Coordinates of N, CA and C in Angstrom, one line a residue:
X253 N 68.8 99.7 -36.2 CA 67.6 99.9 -35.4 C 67.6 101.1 -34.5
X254 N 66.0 102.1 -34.8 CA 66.6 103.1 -33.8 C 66.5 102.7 -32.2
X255 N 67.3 103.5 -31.3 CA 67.2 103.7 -30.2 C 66.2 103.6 -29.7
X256 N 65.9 103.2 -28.4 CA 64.1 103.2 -27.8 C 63.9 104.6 -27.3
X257 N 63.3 104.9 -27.2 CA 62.2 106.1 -26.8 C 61.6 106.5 -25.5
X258 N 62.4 106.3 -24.5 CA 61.8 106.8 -23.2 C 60.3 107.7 -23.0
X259 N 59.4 107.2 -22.2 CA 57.9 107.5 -22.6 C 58.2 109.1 -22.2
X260 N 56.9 109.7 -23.1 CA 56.9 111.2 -22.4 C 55.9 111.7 -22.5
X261 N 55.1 112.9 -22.2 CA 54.0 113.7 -22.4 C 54.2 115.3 -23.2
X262 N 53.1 115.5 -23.8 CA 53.1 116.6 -24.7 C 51.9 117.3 -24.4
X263 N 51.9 118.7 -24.5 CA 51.1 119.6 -24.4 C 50.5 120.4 -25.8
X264 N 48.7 120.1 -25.8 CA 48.1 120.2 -27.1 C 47.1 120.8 -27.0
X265 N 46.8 121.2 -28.1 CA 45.6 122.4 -28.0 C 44.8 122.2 -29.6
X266 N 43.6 122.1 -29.1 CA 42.9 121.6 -30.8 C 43.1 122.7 -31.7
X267 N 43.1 124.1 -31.1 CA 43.3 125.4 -31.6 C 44.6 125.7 -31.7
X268 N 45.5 124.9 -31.4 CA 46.9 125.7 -31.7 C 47.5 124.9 -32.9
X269 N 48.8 125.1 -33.0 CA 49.5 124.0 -33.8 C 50.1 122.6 -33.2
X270 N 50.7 122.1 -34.0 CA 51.1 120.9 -33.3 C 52.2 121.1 -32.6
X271 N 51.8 119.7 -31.2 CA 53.1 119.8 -30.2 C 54.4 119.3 -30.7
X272 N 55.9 120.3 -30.2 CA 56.5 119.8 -30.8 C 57.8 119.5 -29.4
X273 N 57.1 119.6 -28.1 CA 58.3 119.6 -27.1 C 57.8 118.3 -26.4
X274 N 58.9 117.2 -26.0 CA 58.5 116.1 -25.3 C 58.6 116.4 -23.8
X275 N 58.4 116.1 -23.2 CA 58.2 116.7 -21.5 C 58.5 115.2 -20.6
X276 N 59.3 115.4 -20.2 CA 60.5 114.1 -19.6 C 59.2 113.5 -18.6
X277 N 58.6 114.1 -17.8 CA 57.6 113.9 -16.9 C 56.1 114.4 -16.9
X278 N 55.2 114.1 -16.5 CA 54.0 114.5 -16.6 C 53.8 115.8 -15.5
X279 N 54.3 116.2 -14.4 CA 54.4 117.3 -14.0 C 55.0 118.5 -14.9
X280 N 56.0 118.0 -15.3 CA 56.3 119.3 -16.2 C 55.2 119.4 -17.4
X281 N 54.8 118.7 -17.9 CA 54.2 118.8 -19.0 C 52.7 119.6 -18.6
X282 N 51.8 118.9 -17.4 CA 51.0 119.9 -16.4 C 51.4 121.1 -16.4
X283 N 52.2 121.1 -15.7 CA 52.7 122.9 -15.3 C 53.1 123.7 -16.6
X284 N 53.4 123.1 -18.0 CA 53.5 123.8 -19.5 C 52.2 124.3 -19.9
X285 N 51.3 123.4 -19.5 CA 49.4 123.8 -20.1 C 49.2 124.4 -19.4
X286 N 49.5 124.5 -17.7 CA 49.1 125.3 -17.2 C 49.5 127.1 -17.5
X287 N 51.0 127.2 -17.9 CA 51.1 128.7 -17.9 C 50.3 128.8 -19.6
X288 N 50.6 128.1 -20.5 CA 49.5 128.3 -22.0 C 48.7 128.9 -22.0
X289 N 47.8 128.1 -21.1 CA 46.2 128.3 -20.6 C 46.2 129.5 -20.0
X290 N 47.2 129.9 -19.4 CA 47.0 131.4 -18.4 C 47.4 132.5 -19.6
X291 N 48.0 132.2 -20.3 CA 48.2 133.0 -21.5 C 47.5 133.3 -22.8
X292 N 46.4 132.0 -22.7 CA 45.6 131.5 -23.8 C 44.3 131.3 -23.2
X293 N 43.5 132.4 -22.4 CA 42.2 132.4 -22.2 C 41.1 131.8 -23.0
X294 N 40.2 131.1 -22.1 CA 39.5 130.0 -22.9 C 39.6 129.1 -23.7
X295 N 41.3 128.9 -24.0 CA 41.5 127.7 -24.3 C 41.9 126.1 -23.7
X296 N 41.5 125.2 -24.3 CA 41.8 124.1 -23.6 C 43.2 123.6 -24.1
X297 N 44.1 123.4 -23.0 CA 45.6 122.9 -23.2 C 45.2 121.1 -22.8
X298 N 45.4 120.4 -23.4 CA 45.4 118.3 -23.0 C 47.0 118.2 -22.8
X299 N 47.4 117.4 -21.9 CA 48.3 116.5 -21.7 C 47.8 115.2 -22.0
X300 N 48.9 114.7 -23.1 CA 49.5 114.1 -23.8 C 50.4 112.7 -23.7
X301 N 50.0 111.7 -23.0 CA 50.8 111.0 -22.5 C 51.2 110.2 -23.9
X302 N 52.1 109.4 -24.4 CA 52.8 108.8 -25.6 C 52.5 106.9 -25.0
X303 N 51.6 106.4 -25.7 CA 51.3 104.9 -25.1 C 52.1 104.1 -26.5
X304 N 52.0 104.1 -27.8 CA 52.9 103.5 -28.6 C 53.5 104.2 -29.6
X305 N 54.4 104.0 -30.4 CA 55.3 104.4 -31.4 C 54.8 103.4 -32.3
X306 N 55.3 104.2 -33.8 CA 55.2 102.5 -34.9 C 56.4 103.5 -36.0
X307 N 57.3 102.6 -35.8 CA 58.2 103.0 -37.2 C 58.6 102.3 -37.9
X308 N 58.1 102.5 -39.7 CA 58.0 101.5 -40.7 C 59.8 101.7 -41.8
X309 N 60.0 100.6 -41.7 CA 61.3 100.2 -42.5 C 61.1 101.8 -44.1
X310 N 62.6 101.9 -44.3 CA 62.5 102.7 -45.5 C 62.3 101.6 -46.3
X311 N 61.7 102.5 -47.8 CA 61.7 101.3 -48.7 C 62.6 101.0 -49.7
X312 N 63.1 99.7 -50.0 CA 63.8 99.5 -50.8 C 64.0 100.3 -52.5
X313 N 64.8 100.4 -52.3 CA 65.6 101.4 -54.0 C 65.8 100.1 -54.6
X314 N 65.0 100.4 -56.0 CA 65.3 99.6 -57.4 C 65.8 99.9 -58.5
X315 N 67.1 99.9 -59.4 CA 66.8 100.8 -60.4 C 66.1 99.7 -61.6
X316 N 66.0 100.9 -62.5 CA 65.4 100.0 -63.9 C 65.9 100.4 -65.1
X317 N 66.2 99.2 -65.8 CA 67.1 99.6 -67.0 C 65.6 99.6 -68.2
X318 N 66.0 100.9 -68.6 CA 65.1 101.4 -69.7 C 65.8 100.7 -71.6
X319 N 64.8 100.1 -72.0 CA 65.4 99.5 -73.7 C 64.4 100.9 -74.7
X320 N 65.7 100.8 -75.2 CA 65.4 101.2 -76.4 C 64.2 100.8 -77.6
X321 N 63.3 101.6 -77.7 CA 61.9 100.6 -79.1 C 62.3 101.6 -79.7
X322 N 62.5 101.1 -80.8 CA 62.6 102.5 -82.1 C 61.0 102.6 -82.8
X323 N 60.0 101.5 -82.4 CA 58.6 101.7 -82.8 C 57.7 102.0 -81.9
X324 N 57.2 103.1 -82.8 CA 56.4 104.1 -81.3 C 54.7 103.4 -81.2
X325 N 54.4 102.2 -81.6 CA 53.2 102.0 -81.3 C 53.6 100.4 -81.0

């Protein structure tokens, strides 16, 4: 089972790429949009708060034993 995930906030921009830094607190994560935004005129920076996670089980490995047909129809 993984580890839990301490909540955090991310800084996003419809026009940029995706966020890839988690922000321990929502002040920092504010004050990250805010220098963006001062760098990135007319854009809108969102803070990002994280409300649930969902992580799905890997899936099971099967092998398969393949037979021999010597008749191809």
């Amino acid at each position: 089972m993984a580890e839990p995930i301490l909540k955090f906030w991310m800084v996003w921009c419809e026009d940029g790429g995706s966020p890839r830094v988690r922000h321990c607190n929502k002040q920092i994560a504010v004050a990250e949009a805010e220098r963006l935004a001062k760098l990135n005129p007319g854009q809108v920076f969102f803070v990002l708060k994280a409300t649930a996670g969902v992580c799905a089980k890997e899936p099971e490995l099967r092998r398969v034993k393949f037979e021999y047909d010597p008749i191809p129809f």
